[in-house]
Structures are given as C-alpha cells and as structure tokens.
JSON list of C-alpha atoms and ligand atoms in Angstrom, two decimals:
[
{"chain": "H", "resi": 1, "resn": "MET", "atom": "CA", "xyz": [-13.12, -3.02, -33.25]},
{"chain": "H", "resi": 2, "resn": "ASN", "atom": "CA", "xyz": [-12.53, 0.73, -33.03]},
{"chain": "H", "resi": 3, "resn": "VAL", "atom": "CA", "xyz": [-12.14, 2.07, -29.51]},
{"chain": "H", "resi": 4, "resn": "HIS", "atom": "CA", "xyz": [-12.38, 5.70, -30.63]},
{"chain": "H", "resi": 5, "resn": "ASP", "atom": "CA", "xyz": [-15.50, 7.40, -29.30]},
{"chain": "H", "resi": 6, "resn": "PRO", "atom": "CA", "xyz": [-16.01, 10.78, -31.05]},
{"chain": "H", "resi": 7, "resn": "ALA", "atom": "CA", "xyz": [-18.13, 12.01, -28.11]},
{"chain": "H", "resi": 8, "resn": "GLY", "atom": "CA", "xyz": [-15.47, 10.96, -25.58]},
{"chain": "H", "resi": 9, "resn": "VAL", "atom": "CA", "xyz": [-12.51, 12.62, -23.89]},
{"chain": "H", "resi": 10, "resn": "ARG", "atom": "CA", "xyz": [-9.00, 12.68, -25.32]},
{"chain": "H", "resi": 11, "resn": "LEU", "atom": "CA", "xyz": [-7.01, 9.72, -24.02]},
{"chain": "H", "resi": 12, "resn": "GLN", "atom": "CA", "xyz": [-4.07, 11.87, -22.87]},
{"chain": "H", "resi": 13, "resn": "LYS", "atom": "CA", "xyz": [-6.46, 14.01, -20.81]},
{"chain": "H", "resi": 14, "resn": "VAL", "atom": "CA", "xyz": [-7.99, 10.92, -19.21]},
{"chain": "H", "resi": 15, "resn": "LEU", "atom": "CA", "xyz": [-4.54, 9.56, -18.34]},
{"chain": "H", "resi": 16, "resn": "ALA", "atom": "CA", "xyz": [-3.32, 12.90, -16.95]},
{"chain": "H", "resi": 17, "resn": "ALA", "atom": "CA", "xyz": [-6.41, 13.05, -14.71]},
{"chain": "H", "resi": 18, "resn": "ALA", "atom": "CA", "xyz": [-5.61, 9.54, -13.48]},
{"chain": "H", "resi": 19, "resn": "GLY", "atom": "CA", "xyz": [-2.15, 10.65, -12.29]},
{"chain": "H", "resi": 20, "resn": "PHE", "atom": "CA", "xyz": [0.12, 9.68, -15.19]},
{"chain": "H", "resi": 21, "resn": "GLY", "atom": "CA", "xyz": [1.76, 13.12, -15.39]},
{"chain": "H", "resi": 22, "resn": "SER", "atom": "CA", "xyz": [1.21, 16.09, -17.70]},
{"chain": "H", "resi": 23, "resn": "ARG", "atom": "CA", "xyz": [-0.77, 15.73, -20.93]},
{"chain": "H", "resi": 24, "resn": "ARG", "atom": "CA", "xyz": [2.53, 15.95, -22.79]},
{"chain": "H", "resi": 25, "resn": "ALA", "atom": "CA", "xyz": [3.94, 13.10, -20.69]},
{"chain": "H", "resi": 26, "resn": "CYS", "atom": "CA", "xyz": [0.77, 11.09, -21.32]},
{"chain": "H", "resi": 27, "resn": "GLU", "atom": "CA", "xyz": [1.11, 11.65, -25.07]},
{"chain": "H", "resi": 28, "resn": "ALA", "atom": "CA", "xyz": [4.58, 10.14, -24.86]},
{"chain": "H", "resi": 29, "resn": "ILE", "atom": "CA", "xyz": [3.19, 7.12, -22.98]},
{"chain": "H", "resi": 30, "resn": "ILE", "atom": "CA", "xyz": [0.55, 6.63, -25.71]},
{"chain": "H", "resi": 31, "resn": "ASP", "atom": "CA", "xyz": [3.08, 7.16, -28.50]},
{"chain": "H", "resi": 32, "resn": "ALA", "atom": "CA", "xyz": [5.36, 4.54, -26.95]},
{"chain": "H", "resi": 33, "resn": "GLY", "atom": "CA", "xyz": [2.58, 1.95, -27.29]},
{"chain": "H", "resi": 34, "resn": "ARG", "atom": "CA", "xyz": [2.16, 1.48, -23.54]},
{"chain": "H", "resi": 35, "resn": "VAL", "atom": "CA", "xyz": [-1.60, 2.10, -23.47]},
{"chain": "H", "resi": 36, "resn": "SER", "atom": "CA", "xyz": [-4.48, -0.20, -24.29]},
{"chain": "H", "resi": 37, "resn": "VAL", "atom": "CA", "xyz": [-8.18, 0.62, -24.38]},
{"chain": "H", "resi": 38, "resn": "ASP", "atom": "CA", "xyz": [-10.65, -2.26, -24.08]},
{"chain": "H", "resi": 39, "resn": "GLY", "atom": "CA", "xyz": [-7.82, -4.68, -24.72]},
{"chain": "H", "resi": 40, "resn": "GLN", "atom": "CA", "xyz": [-6.47, -2.94, -27.84]},
{"chain": "H", "resi": 41, "resn": "GLN", "atom": "CA", "xyz": [-3.18, -1.11, -28.02]},
{"chain": "H", "resi": 42, "resn": "VAL", "atom": "CA", "xyz": [-3.77, 2.55, -28.94]},
{"chain": "H", "resi": 43, "resn": "ARG", "atom": "CA", "xyz": [-1.04, 4.79, -30.37]},
{"chain": "H", "resi": 44, "resn": "GLU", "atom": "CA", "xyz": [-3.27, 7.43, -32.01]},
{"chain": "H", "resi": 45, "resn": "LEU", "atom": "CA", "xyz": [-3.00, 10.69, -30.06]},
{"chain": "H", "resi": 46, "resn": "GLY", "atom": "CA", "xyz": [-6.43, 11.81, -31.28]},
{"chain": "H", "resi": 47, "resn": "THR", "atom": "CA", "xyz": [-8.21, 8.84, -29.69]},
{"chain": "H", "resi": 48, "resn": "ARG", "atom": "CA", "xyz": [-11.18, 9.78, -27.50]},
{"chain": "H", "resi": 49, "resn": "VAL", "atom": "CA", "xyz": [-12.72, 7.43, -24.98]},
{"chain": "H", "resi": 50, "resn": "ASP", "atom": "CA", "xyz": [-15.66, 7.38, -22.60]},
{"chain": "H", "resi": 51, "resn": "PRO", "atom": "CA", "xyz": [-14.01, 7.41, -19.14]},
{"chain": "H", "resi": 52, "resn": "ARG", "atom": "CA", "xyz": [-17.14, 5.86, -17.59]},
{"chain": "H", "resi": 53, "resn": "THR", "atom": "CA", "xyz": [-16.94, 2.71, -19.66]},
{"chain": "H", "resi": 54, "resn": "ALA", "atom": "CA", "xyz": [-13.44, 2.37, -21.15]},
{"chain": "H", "resi": 55, "resn": "VAL", "atom": "CA", "xyz": [-11.12, -0.23, -19.65]},
{"chain": "H", "resi": 56, "resn": "ILE", "atom": "CA", "xyz": [-7.65, 1.28, -19.86]},
{"chain": "H", "resi": 57, "resn": "HIS", "atom": "CA", "xyz": [-4.32, -0.32, -19.06]},
{"chain": "H", "resi": 58, "resn": "VAL", "atom": "CA", "xyz": [-0.87, 1.28, -19.00]},
{"chain": "H", "resi": 59, "resn": "ASP", "atom": "CA", "xyz": [1.99, -1.22, -19.17]},
{"chain": "H", "resi": 60, "resn": "GLY", "atom": "CA", "xyz": [-0.59, -3.92, -18.56]},
{"chain": "H", "resi": 61, "resn": "LEU", "atom": "CA", "xyz": [-1.81, -2.31, -15.31]},
{"chain": "H", "resi": 62, "resn": "ARG", "atom": "CA", "xyz": [-5.40, -1.24, -14.87]},
{"chain": "H", "resi": 63, "resn": "VAL", "atom": "CA", "xyz": [-6.05, 2.52, -14.64]},
{"chain": "H", "resi": 64, "resn": "GLN", "atom": "CA", "xyz": [-8.64, 3.84, -12.16]},
{"chain": "H", "resi": 65, "resn": "LEU", "atom": "CA", "xyz": [-10.65, 6.37, -14.21]},
{"chain": "H", "resi": 66, "resn": "ASP", "atom": "CA", "xyz": [-13.24, 7.32, -11.64]},
{"chain": "H", "resi": 67, "resn": "ASP", "atom": "CA", "xyz": [-11.78, 10.41, -10.00]},
{"chain": "H", "resi": 68, "resn": "SER", "atom": "CA", "xyz": [-14.21, 10.15, -7.10]},
{"chain": "H", "resi": 69, "resn": "VAL", "atom": "CA", "xyz": [-12.35, 6.98, -6.06]},
{"chain": "H", "resi": 70, "resn": "VAL", "atom": "CA", "xyz": [-9.24, 7.89, -4.08]},
{"chain": "H", "resi": 71, "resn": "THR", "atom": "CA", "xyz": [-6.52, 5.98, -2.28]},
{"chain": "H", "resi": 72, "resn": "ILE", "atom": "CA", "xyz": [-4.17, 7.75, 0.09]},
{"chain": "H", "resi": 73, "resn": "ALA", "atom": "CA", "xyz": [-0.96, 6.72, 1.83]},
{"chain": "H", "resi": 74, "resn": "LEU", "atom": "CA", "xyz": [-0.53, 8.06, 5.37]},
{"chain": "H", "resi": 75, "resn": "HIS", "atom": "CA", "xyz": [2.56, 7.90, 7.54]},
{"chain": "H", "resi": 76, "resn": "LYS", "atom": "CA", "xyz": [0.82, 7.17, 10.82]},
{"chain": "H", "resi": 77, "resn": "PRO", "atom": "CA", "xyz": [2.77, 8.61, 13.74]},
{"chain": "H", "resi": 78, "resn": "ALA", "atom": "CA", "xyz": [3.21, 6.65, 16.99]},
{"chain": "H", "resi": 79, "resn": "GLY", "atom": "CA", "xyz": [0.43, 7.26, 19.51]},
{"chain": "H", "resi": 80, "resn": "VAL", "atom": "CA", "xyz": [-2.33, 7.43, 16.88]},
{"chain": "H", "resi": 81, "resn": "TYR", "atom": "CA", "xyz": [-5.12, 4.83, 16.90]},
{"chain": "H", "resi": 82, "resn": "SER", "atom": "CA", "xyz": [-6.07, 3.08, 13.64]},
{"chain": "H", "resi": 83, "resn": "THR", "atom": "CA", "xyz": [-9.70, 4.14, 13.60]},
{"chain": "H", "resi": 84, "resn": "MET", "atom": "CA", "xyz": [-11.56, 7.00, 11.94]},
{"chain": "H", "resi": 85, "resn": "ALA", "atom": "CA", "xyz": [-13.35, 8.00, 15.18]},
{"chain": "H", "resi": 86, "resn": "ASP", "atom": "CA", "xyz": [-11.85, 6.81, 18.44]},
{"chain": "H", "resi": 87, "resn": "GLU", "atom": "CA", "xyz": [-14.61, 6.35, 21.00]},
{"chain": "H", "resi": 88, "resn": "GLN", "atom": "CA", "xyz": [-12.39, 7.52, 23.83]},
{"chain": "H", "resi": 89, "resn": "GLY", "atom": "CA", "xyz": [-11.35, 10.66, 21.99]},
{"chain": "H", "resi": 90, "resn": "ARG", "atom": "CA", "xyz": [-7.73, 9.57, 21.59]},
{"chain": "H", "resi": 91, "resn": "PRO", "atom": "CA", "xyz": [-5.77, 10.71, 18.50]},
{"chain": "H", "resi": 92, "resn": "ASP", "atom": "CA", "xyz": [-7.08, 8.82, 15.45]},
{"chain": "H", "resi": 93, "resn": "LEU", "atom": "CA", "xyz": [-6.69, 8.83, 11.67]},
{"chain": "H", "resi": 94, "resn": "SER", "atom": "CA", "xyz": [-9.49, 11.29, 10.95]},
{"chain": "H", "resi": 95, "resn": "ALA", "atom": "CA", "xyz": [-7.34, 14.37, 11.59]},
{"chain": "H", "resi": 96, "resn": "TYR", "atom": "CA", "xyz": [-5.04, 13.50, 8.68]},
{"chain": "H", "resi": 97, "resn": "VAL", "atom": "CA", "xyz": [-7.81, 13.42, 6.07]},
{"chain": "H", "resi": 98, "resn": "ALA", "atom": "CA", "xyz": [-10.16, 16.02, 7.60]},
{"chain": "H", "resi": 99, "resn": "ASP", "atom": "CA", "xyz": [-9.80, 18.28, 4.55]},
{"chain": "H", "resi": 100, "resn": "ARG", "atom": "CA", "xyz": [-10.87, 15.55, 2.09]},
{"chain": "H", "resi": 101, "resn": "PRO", "atom": "CA", "xyz": [-14.43, 15.52, 0.81]},
{"chain": "H", "resi": 102, "resn": "GLU", "atom": "CA", "xyz": [-14.51, 11.72, 0.37]},
{"chain": "H", "resi": 103, "resn": "ARG", "atom": "CA", "xyz": [-15.63, 9.33, 3.07]},
{"chain": "H", "resi": 104, "resn": "LEU", "atom": "CA", "xyz": [-12.45, 7.33, 3.51]},
{"chain": "H", "resi": 105, "resn": "PHE", "atom": "CA", "xyz": [-11.83, 4.20, 5.50]},
{"chain": "H", "resi": 106, "resn": "HIS", "atom": "CA", "xyz": [-8.54, 2.69, 6.58]},
{"chain": "H", "resi": 107, "resn": "VAL", "atom": "CA", "xyz": [-7.23, -0.58, 5.18]},
{"chain": "H", "resi": 108, "resn": "GLY", "atom": "CA", "xyz": [-6.29, -2.75, 8.16]},
{"chain": "H", "resi": 109, "resn": "ARG", "atom": "CA", "xyz": [-4.65, -1.45, 11.31]},
{"chain": "H", "resi": 110, "resn": "LEU", "atom": "CA", "xyz": [-1.36, -0.66, 12.91]},
{"chain": "H", "resi": 111, "resn": "ASP", "atom": "CA", "xyz": [-0.93, -0.81, 16.68]},
{"chain": "H", "resi": 112, "resn": "ALA", "atom": "CA", "xyz": [-1.13, 2.62, 18.27]},
{"chain": "H", "resi": 113, "resn": "GLU", "atom": "CA", "xyz": [2.61, 2.52, 18.99]},
{"chain": "H", "resi": 114, "resn": "THR", "atom": "CA", "xyz": [3.53, 1.27, 15.52]},
{"chain": "H", "resi": 115, "resn": "GLU", "atom": "CA", "xyz": [4.40, 3.93, 12.96]},
{"chain": "H", "resi": 116, "resn": "GLY", "atom": "CA", "xyz": [4.40, 3.91, 9.22]},
{"chain": "H", "resi": 117, "resn": "LEU", "atom": "CA", "xyz": [2.38, 3.21, 6.14]},
{"chain": "H", "resi": 118, "resn": "ILE", "atom": "CA", "xyz": [-1.38, 2.84, 6.32]},
{"chain": "H", "resi": 119, "resn": "LEU", "atom": "CA", "xyz": [-3.69, 3.14, 3.32]},
{"chain": "H", "resi": 120, "resn": "LEU", "atom": "CA", "xyz": [-7.01, 4.99, 3.33]},
{"chain": "H", "resi": 121, "resn": "THR", "atom": "CA", "xyz": [-9.49, 4.62, 0.50]},
{"chain": "H", "resi": 122, "resn": "ASN", "atom": "CA", "xyz": [-13.11, 4.85, -0.54]},
{"chain": "H", "resi": 123, "resn": "ASP", "atom": "CA", "xyz": [-12.61, 1.94, -2.97]},
{"chain": "H", "resi": 124, "resn": "GLY", "atom": "CA", "xyz": [-14.52, -0.81, -1.19]},
{"chain": "H", "resi": 125, "resn": "GLU", "atom": "CA", "xyz": [-13.37, -3.63, -3.45]},
{"chain": "H", "resi": 126, "resn": "LEU", "atom": "CA", "xyz": [-9.71, -2.64, -3.16]},
{"chain": "H", "resi": 127, "resn": "ALA", "atom": "CA", "xyz": [-9.95, -2.39, 0.65]},
{"chain": "H", "resi": 128, "resn": "HIS", "atom": "CA", "xyz": [-11.76, -5.71, 0.88]},
{"chain": "H", "resi": 129, "resn": "ARG", "atom": "CA", "xyz": [-9.16, -7.51, -1.20]},
{"chain": "H", "resi": 130, "resn": "LEU", "atom": "CA", "xyz": [-6.21, -5.93, 0.59]},
{"chain": "H", "resi": 131, "resn": "THR", "atom": "CA", "xyz": [-7.48, -7.25, 3.92]},
{"chain": "H", "resi": 132, "resn": "HIS", "atom": "CA", "xyz": [-8.81, -10.60, 2.69]},
{"chain": "H", "resi": 133, "resn": "PRO", "atom": "CA", "xyz": [-6.58, -13.58, 3.60]},
{"chain": "H", "resi": 134, "resn": "SER", "atom": "CA", "xyz": [-6.78, -15.05, 0.10]},
{"chain": "H", "resi": 135, "resn": "TYR", "atom": "CA", "xyz": [-5.13, -11.97, -1.44]},
{"chain": "H", "resi": 136, "resn": "GLU", "atom": "CA", "xyz": [-3.13, -10.74, 1.50]},
{"chain": "H", "resi": 137, "resn": "VAL", "atom": "CA", "xyz": [-0.20, -8.80, 0.14]},
{"chain": "H", "resi": 138, "resn": "ALA", "atom": "CA", "xyz": [3.28, -8.81, 1.66]},
{"chain": "H", "resi": 139, "resn": "LYS", "atom": "CA", "xyz": [3.99, -6.08, 4.20]},
{"chain": "H", "resi": 140, "resn": "THR", "atom": "CA", "xyz": [7.43, -4.97, 5.27]},
{"chain": "H", "resi": 141, "resn": "TYR", "atom": "CA", "xyz": [8.40, -3.62, 8.69]},
{"chain": "H", "resi": 142, "resn": "VAL", "atom": "CA", "xyz": [11.61, -2.20, 10.08]},
{"chain": "H", "resi": 143, "resn": "ALA", "atom": "CA", "xyz": [12.01, -3.04, 13.76]},
{"chain": "H", "resi": 144, "resn": "ASN", "atom": "CA", "xyz": [14.43, -1.95, 16.45]},
{"chain": "H", "resi": 145, "resn": "VAL", "atom": "CA", "xyz": [14.82, -4.94, 18.73]},
{"chain": "H", "resi": 146, "resn": "GLU", "atom": "CA", "xyz": [16.63, -5.76, 21.93]},
{"chain": "H", "resi": 147, "resn": "GLY", "atom": "CA", "xyz": [19.74, -7.91, 21.71]},
{"chain": "H", "resi": 148, "resn": "ARG", "atom": "CA", "xyz": [22.17, -8.86, 18.98]},
{"chain": "H", "resi": 149, "resn": "VAL", "atom": "CA", "xyz": [20.42, -10.97, 16.39]},
{"chain": "H", "resi": 150, "resn": "ALA", "atom": "CA", "xyz": [22.25, -14.24, 15.81]},
{"chain": "H", "resi": 151, "resn": "LYS", "atom": "CA", "xyz": [23.19, -15.56, 12.39]},
{"chain": "H", "resi": 152, "resn": "GLY", "atom": "CA", "xyz": [20.64, -18.12, 11.35]},
{"chain": "H", "resi": 153, "resn": "LEU", "atom": "CA", "xyz": [17.61, -16.35, 12.85]},
{"chain": "H", "resi": 154, "resn": "GLY", "atom": "CA", "xyz": [16.37, -15.50, 9.34]},
{"chain": "H", "resi": 155, "resn": "ARG", "atom": "CA", "xyz": [16.32, -19.18, 8.39]},
{"chain": "H", "resi": 156, "resn": "GLU", "atom": "CA", "xyz": [14.47, -20.06, 11.59]},
{"chain": "H", "resi": 157, "resn": "LEU", "atom": "CA", "xyz": [11.86, -17.35, 10.95]},
{"chain": "H", "resi": 158, "resn": "ALA", "atom": "CA", "xyz": [11.44, -18.43, 7.33]},
{"chain": "H", "resi": 159, "resn": "ARG", "atom": "CA", "xyz": [10.81, -22.03, 8.44]},
{"chain": "H", "resi": 160, "resn": "GLY", "atom": "CA", "xyz": [8.13, -20.77, 10.82]},
{"chain": "H", "resi": 161, "resn": "ILE", "atom": "CA", "xyz": [7.61, -20.08, 14.52]},
{"chain": "H", "resi": 162, "resn": "GLU", "atom": "CA", "xyz": [4.75, -21.42, 16.62]},
{"chain": "H", "resi": 163, "resn": "LEU", "atom": "CA", "xyz": [2.71, -18.70, 18.35]},
{"chain": "H", "resi": 164, "resn": "ASP", "atom": "CA", "xyz": [-0.33, -19.12, 20.65]},
{"chain": "H", "resi": 165, "resn": "ASP", "atom": "CA", "xyz": [-2.71, -18.70, 17.71]},
{"chain": "H", "resi": 166, "resn": "GLY", "atom": "CA", "xyz": [-0.78, -20.83, 15.22]},
{"chain": "H", "resi": 167, "resn": "PRO", "atom": "CA", "xyz": [2.42, -20.75, 13.21]},
{"chain": "H", "resi": 168, "resn": "VAL", "atom": "CA", "xyz": [3.84, -17.76, 11.37]},
{"chain": "H", "resi": 169, "resn": "ALA", "atom": "CA", "xyz": [6.62, -17.66, 8.80]},
{"chain": "H", "resi": 170, "resn": "VAL", "atom": "CA", "xyz": [8.36, -14.67, 7.30]},
{"chain": "H", "resi": 171, "resn": "ASP", "atom": "CA", "xyz": [8.92, -14.17, 3.57]},
{"chain": "H", "resi": 172, "resn": "ARG", "atom": "CA", "xyz": [12.14, -12.24, 4.17]},
{"chain": "H", "resi": 173, "resn": "PHE", "atom": "CA", "xyz": [14.30, -11.25, 7.11]},
{"chain": "H", "resi": 174, "resn": "THR", "atom": "CA", "xyz": [17.30, -8.93, 6.88]},
{"chain": "H", "resi": 175, "resn": "VAL", "atom": "CA", "xyz": [19.56, -7.64, 9.61]},
{"chain": "H", "resi": 176, "resn": "LEU", "atom": "CA", "xyz": [20.25, -3.97, 8.82]},
{"chain": "H", "resi": 177, "resn": "GLU", "atom": "CA", "xyz": [22.45, -3.08, 11.81]},
{"chain": "H", "resi": 178, "resn": "THR", "atom": "CA", "xyz": [23.61, -4.64, 15.06]},
{"chain": "H", "resi": 179, "resn": "THR", "atom": "CA", "xyz": [25.31, -3.46, 18.25]},
{"chain": "H", "resi": 180, "resn": "PRO", "atom": "CA", "xyz": [26.04, -5.69, 21.27]},
{"chain": "H", "resi": 181, "resn": "ASN", "atom": "CA", "xyz": [22.67, -4.81, 22.84]},
{"chain": "H", "resi": 182, "resn": "ALA", "atom": "CA", "xyz": [20.32, -4.02, 20.00]},
{"chain": "H", "resi": 183, "resn": "SER", "atom": "CA", "xyz": [19.59, -4.71, 16.32]},
{"chain": "H", "resi": 184, "resn": "LEU", "atom": "CA", "xyz": [17.71, -3.12, 13.46]},
{"chain": "H", "resi": 185, "resn": "VAL", "atom": "CA", "xyz": [15.93, -5.68, 11.30]},
{"chain": "H", "resi": 186, "resn": "GLU", "atom": "CA", "xyz": [13.61, -5.73, 8.31]},
{"chain": "H", "resi": 187, "resn": "VAL", "atom": "CA", "xyz": [10.82, -8.30, 8.18]},
{"chain": "H", "resi": 188, "resn": "THR", "atom": "CA", "xyz": [8.44, -9.06, 5.31]},
{"chain": "H", "resi": 189, "resn": "LEU", "atom": "CA", "xyz": [5.40, -11.25, 5.85]},
{"chain": "H", "resi": 190, "resn": "HIS", "atom": "CA", "xyz": [1.90, -11.91, 4.53]},
{"chain": "H", "resi": 191, "resn": "GLU", "atom": "CA", "xyz": [0.06, -11.71, 7.80]},
{"chain": "H", "resi": 192, "resn": "GLY", "atom": "CA", "xyz": [-2.75, -9.72, 9.28]},
{"chain": "H", "resi": 193, "resn": "ARG", "atom": "CA", "xyz": [-2.91, -11.09, 12.84]},
{"chain": "H", "resi": 194, "resn": "ASN", "atom": "CA", "xyz": [-2.77, -8.65, 15.73]},
{"chain": "H", "resi": 195, "resn": "HIS", "atom": "CA", "xyz": [0.68, -7.58, 16.93]},
{"chain": "H", "resi": 196, "resn": "ILE", "atom": "CA", "xyz": [2.15, -10.25, 14.70]},
{"chain": "H", "resi": 197, "resn": "VAL", "atom": "CA", "xyz": [5.62, -8.73, 14.27]},
{"chain": "H", "resi": 198, "resn": "ARG", "atom": "CA", "xyz": [5.97, -7.82, 17.93]},
{"chain": "H", "resi": 199, "resn": "ARG", "atom": "CA", "xyz": [4.82, -11.27, 19.03]},
{"chain": "H", "resi": 200, "resn": "LEU", "atom": "CA", "xyz": [7.05, -13.07, 16.53]},
{"chain": "H", "resi": 201, "resn": "LEU", "atom": "CA", "xyz": [10.22, -11.20, 17.49]},
{"chain": "H", "resi": 202, "resn": "GLU", "atom": "CA", "xyz": [9.46, -11.44, 21.21]},
{"chain": "H", "resi": 203, "resn": "GLU", "atom": "CA", "xyz": [9.03, -15.20, 20.80]},
{"chain": "H", "resi": 204, "resn": "VAL", "atom": "CA", "xyz": [12.56, -15.52, 19.38]},
{"chain": "H", "resi": 205, "resn": "GLY", "atom": "CA", "xyz": [14.05, -13.44, 22.21]},
{"chain": "H", "resi": 206, "resn": "HIS", "atom": "CA", "xyz": [14.13, -9.99, 20.62]},
{"chain": "H", "resi": 207, "resn": "PRO", "atom": "CA", "xyz": [11.42, -7.71, 22.03]},
{"chain": "H", "resi": 208, "resn": "VAL", "atom": "CA", "xyz": [10.59, -4.82, 19.70]},
{"chain": "H", "resi": 209, "resn": "THR", "atom": "CA", "xyz": [11.34, -1.30, 20.94]},
{"chain": "H", "resi": 210, "resn": "ARG", "atom": "CA", "xyz": [10.19, 0.52, 17.81]},
{"chain": "H", "resi": 211, "resn": "LEU", "atom": "CA", "xyz": [8.24, -0.71, 14.78]},
{"chain": "H", "resi": 212, "resn": "VAL", "atom": "CA", "xyz": [7.69, 1.05, 11.44]},
{"chain": "H", "resi": 213, "resn": "ARG", "atom": "CA", "xyz": [5.74, -0.37, 8.49]},
{"chain": "H", "resi": 214, "resn": "THR", "atom": "CA", "xyz": [7.64, 0.59, 5.35]},
{"chain": "H", "resi": 215, "resn": "SER", "atom": "CA", "xyz": [5.58, -1.05, 2.60]},
{"chain": "H", "resi": 216, "resn": "ILE", "atom": "CA", "xyz": [2.29, -2.70, 1.70]},
{"chain": "H", "resi": 217, "resn": "GLY", "atom": "CA", "xyz": [2.70, -4.76, -1.48]},
{"chain": "H", "resi": 218, "resn": "PRO", "atom": "CA", "xyz": [4.11, -2.39, -4.09]},
{"chain": "H", "resi": 219, "resn": "ILE", "atom": "CA", "xyz": [3.38, 0.78, -2.08]},
{"chain": "H", "resi": 220, "resn": "ARG", "atom": "CA", "xyz": [6.35, 2.18, -0.19]},
{"chain": "H", "resi": 221, "resn": "LEU", "atom": "CA", "xyz": [6.43, 4.63, 2.67]},
{"chain": "H", "resi": 222, "resn": "GLY", "atom": "CA", "xyz": [9.49, 6.25, 1.07]},
{"chain": "H", "resi": 223, "resn": "HIS", "atom": "CA", "xyz": [10.25, 9.72, 2.37]},
{"chain": "H", "resi": 224, "resn": "LEU", "atom": "CA", "xyz": [6.72, 10.50, 3.52]},
{"chain": "H", "resi": 225, "resn": "LYS", "atom": "CA", "xyz": [7.07, 12.29, 6.87]},
{"chain": "H", "resi": 226, "resn": "PRO", "atom": "CA", "xyz": [5.08, 11.24, 9.96]},
{"chain": "H", "resi": 227, "resn": "GLY", "atom": "CA", "xyz": [1.60, 12.75, 9.84]},
{"chain": "H", "resi": 228, "resn": "ARG", "atom": "CA", "xyz": [1.79, 13.42, 6.07]},
{"chain": "H", "resi": 229, "resn": "THR", "atom": "CA", "xyz": [-0.33, 11.90, 3.30]},
{"chain": "H", "resi": 230, "resn": "ARG", "atom": "CA", "xyz": [0.05, 11.46, -0.43]},
{"chain": "H", "resi": 231, "resn": "ALA", "atom": "CA", "xyz": [-2.26, 10.22, -3.15]},
{"chain": "H", "resi": 232, "resn": "VAL", "atom": "CA", "xyz": [-1.61, 6.75, -4.54]},
{"chain": "H", "resi": 233, "resn": "GLU", "atom": "CA", "xyz": [-2.37, 7.05, -8.24]},
{"chain": "H", "resi": 234, "resn": "GLY", "atom": "CA", "xyz": [-1.19, 6.26, -11.74]},
{"chain": "H", "resi": 235, "resn": "THR", "atom": "CA", "xyz": [1.18, 3.32, -12.13]},
{"chain": "H", "resi": 236, "resn": "GLU", "atom": "CA", "xyz": [1.60, 2.94, -8.38]},
{"chain": "H", "resi": 237, "resn": "LEU", "atom": "CA", "xyz": [-2.15, 2.44, -7.94]},
{"chain": "H", "resi": 238, "resn": "GLY", "atom": "CA", "xyz": [-2.18, 0.09, -10.94]},
{"chain": "H", "resi": 239, "resn": "ARG", "atom": "CA", "xyz": [0.49, -2.08, -9.30]},
{"chain": "H", "resi": 240, "resn": "LEU", "atom": "CA", "xyz": [-1.50, -2.17, -6.05]},
{"chain": "H", "resi": 241, "resn": "MET", "atom": "CA", "xyz": [-4.70, -3.12, -7.92]},
{"chain": "H", "resi": 242, "resn": "SER", "atom": "CA", "xyz": [-2.85, -5.85, -9.83]},
{"chain": "H", "resi": 243, "resn": "ALA", "atom": "CA", "xyz": [-1.42, -7.22, -6.57]},
{"chain": "H", "resi": 244, "resn": "VAL", "atom": "CA", "xyz": [-4.99, -8.08, -5.53]},
{"chain": "H", "resi": 245, "resn": "GLY", "atom": "CA", "xyz": [-6.23, -9.18, -8.94]},
{"chain": "H", "resi": 246, "resn": "LEU", "atom": "CA", "xyz": [-8.07, -6.00, -9.98]},
{"chain": "N", "resi": 1, "resn": "URA", "atom": "N1", "xyz": [2.73, -6.23, 13.66]},
{"chain": "N", "resi": 1, "resn": "URA", "atom": "C1", "xyz": [2.70, -5.64, 14.87]},
{"chain": "N", "resi": 1, "resn": "URA", "atom": "O1", "xyz": [3.20, -6.19, 15.84]},
{"chain": "N", "resi": 1, "resn": "URA", "atom": "N2", "xyz": [2.11, -4.45, 14.97]},
{"chain": "N", "resi": 1, "resn": "URA", "atom": "C2", "xyz": [1.57, -3.79, 13.92]},
{"chain": "N", "resi": 1, "resn": "URA", "atom": "O2", "xyz": [1.05, -2.69, 14.07]},
{"chain": "N", "resi": 1, "resn": "URA", "atom": "C3", "xyz": [1.62, -4.42, 12.67]},
{"chain": "N", "resi": 1, "resn": "URA", "atom": "C4", "xyz": [2.20, -5.64, 12.56]}
]
C-alpha cells in the first residue's frame, strides 16, 4: 500500500505544524526512519499525506494532526480555584487562557491552595481518559510537611494507609530534605480523590504546609513559572496520549 497522496501536504510540514520542530528537523526525523503513516514506515522526504485522515506515529507515538485541538500546561498559583468560571468571582483558571480562541476545559482539579501542574484541553477524549479511574495516570507532588519524616514511612505508605473513604497506597515516596521540624517529600500516586495527598500525609502525622504538583504522567511542570502556560505538543503530547491508550 502506498501512503503517498499527491493532493496532500508534505509530511515534514505536517510534522512541523504538530510541534516536532522546524521543517528541517522534521526531515531529519523522517530520514531517520522514526515516522510511520497508516502503519507504514516512511523515509521518503517527498511523501505527501492528507492530515485529516492520515494516522501518523513518531517513535511509535501517535501525532495529533488537528491543529484546532490543543492541550496546555498551566502552573496554577496558590489561591486560584480549579474552575473556568468561579461562581463567587474568586480567581480561577480562565484568566490564564483568556487570549486563546479555543474553548478549553481543565483536566481534574487542584485544591485552591495547591500549586503546580494542571492541564487544559479541548480534546474531550483525552480529558475523559485522564480523569477516568481505569486509565488514571500517576501524578507526582512535592510537599513541605511538618516534622522529621522517619525512615520506613515510604514502605508504610507503599503498603497502604486506611482513610475515611478507603485505603490509599503510593507508587513512590522520596524524602528530599529534612530538618528537625520539617521535611520536603515527593509522592507519586494514581489517585483522584479530593485532598488525597494532604489527607494521606496528615494521617501519618505530617500535615502539609505547601503542596506542588510536579507531574501528570509523562508531563512535567519543569521550569514553568507560576501563572505561566505552555503548549503540550509533539512527542510530549504523544507520550501523554499513549499513557491513556490513544
Ligand atoms: N492532593 C491534595 O491534597 N490536593 C490536591 O490539590 C491534589 C492532590
């Protein structure tokens, strides 16, 4: 089967539009054999495809070709409510995407006082899967907590802790810093219940004084400053889509 469509758009142009770098960089990706169209590896730089129908993968990860579909990472500051239109007029997420033409919705919530990574998208299927328990991706938080965390707490948290609404177990727990009165810890878990990290750490005697979400599946907060956004595209978006079976 020939995937070349003479009436289509050059593959390197399609990939550049999807966030894989300059056309030159996309030519190198094609030349290296990293691209498939409709299941077939394509190394011909002259290949044209129909972006409305072609199924393109780079390094085995699906490429979103519809440029009206956008996904954005926001570093939500503390004090901002995770809604697009707060009924009481408190600070909400809408201000951070006010200049975008798309109608975006947020994927899940952070507590008002929790900072860090929240995703906004107009991709309904992606949002649905990211919040659905059967796909729920791992999320990582960095927490300042009261007290010196004892050795062995990680094992206890990995075995599971009973909360009022059922047990919770962490995937990973790392102590980043400790002083006699406080600790900085990193927690990874697959959970969407309300205040789950605060409740979990409080239950084991370490109330949280500051909480920052640093990743959602393969998407990292990185150096994004509070109140700033960036597009999630290219390989990063492909990894996120793969994490929820898209
Ligand atoms: N866990 C919490 O306690 N708060 C959040 O905002 C997210 C996870």
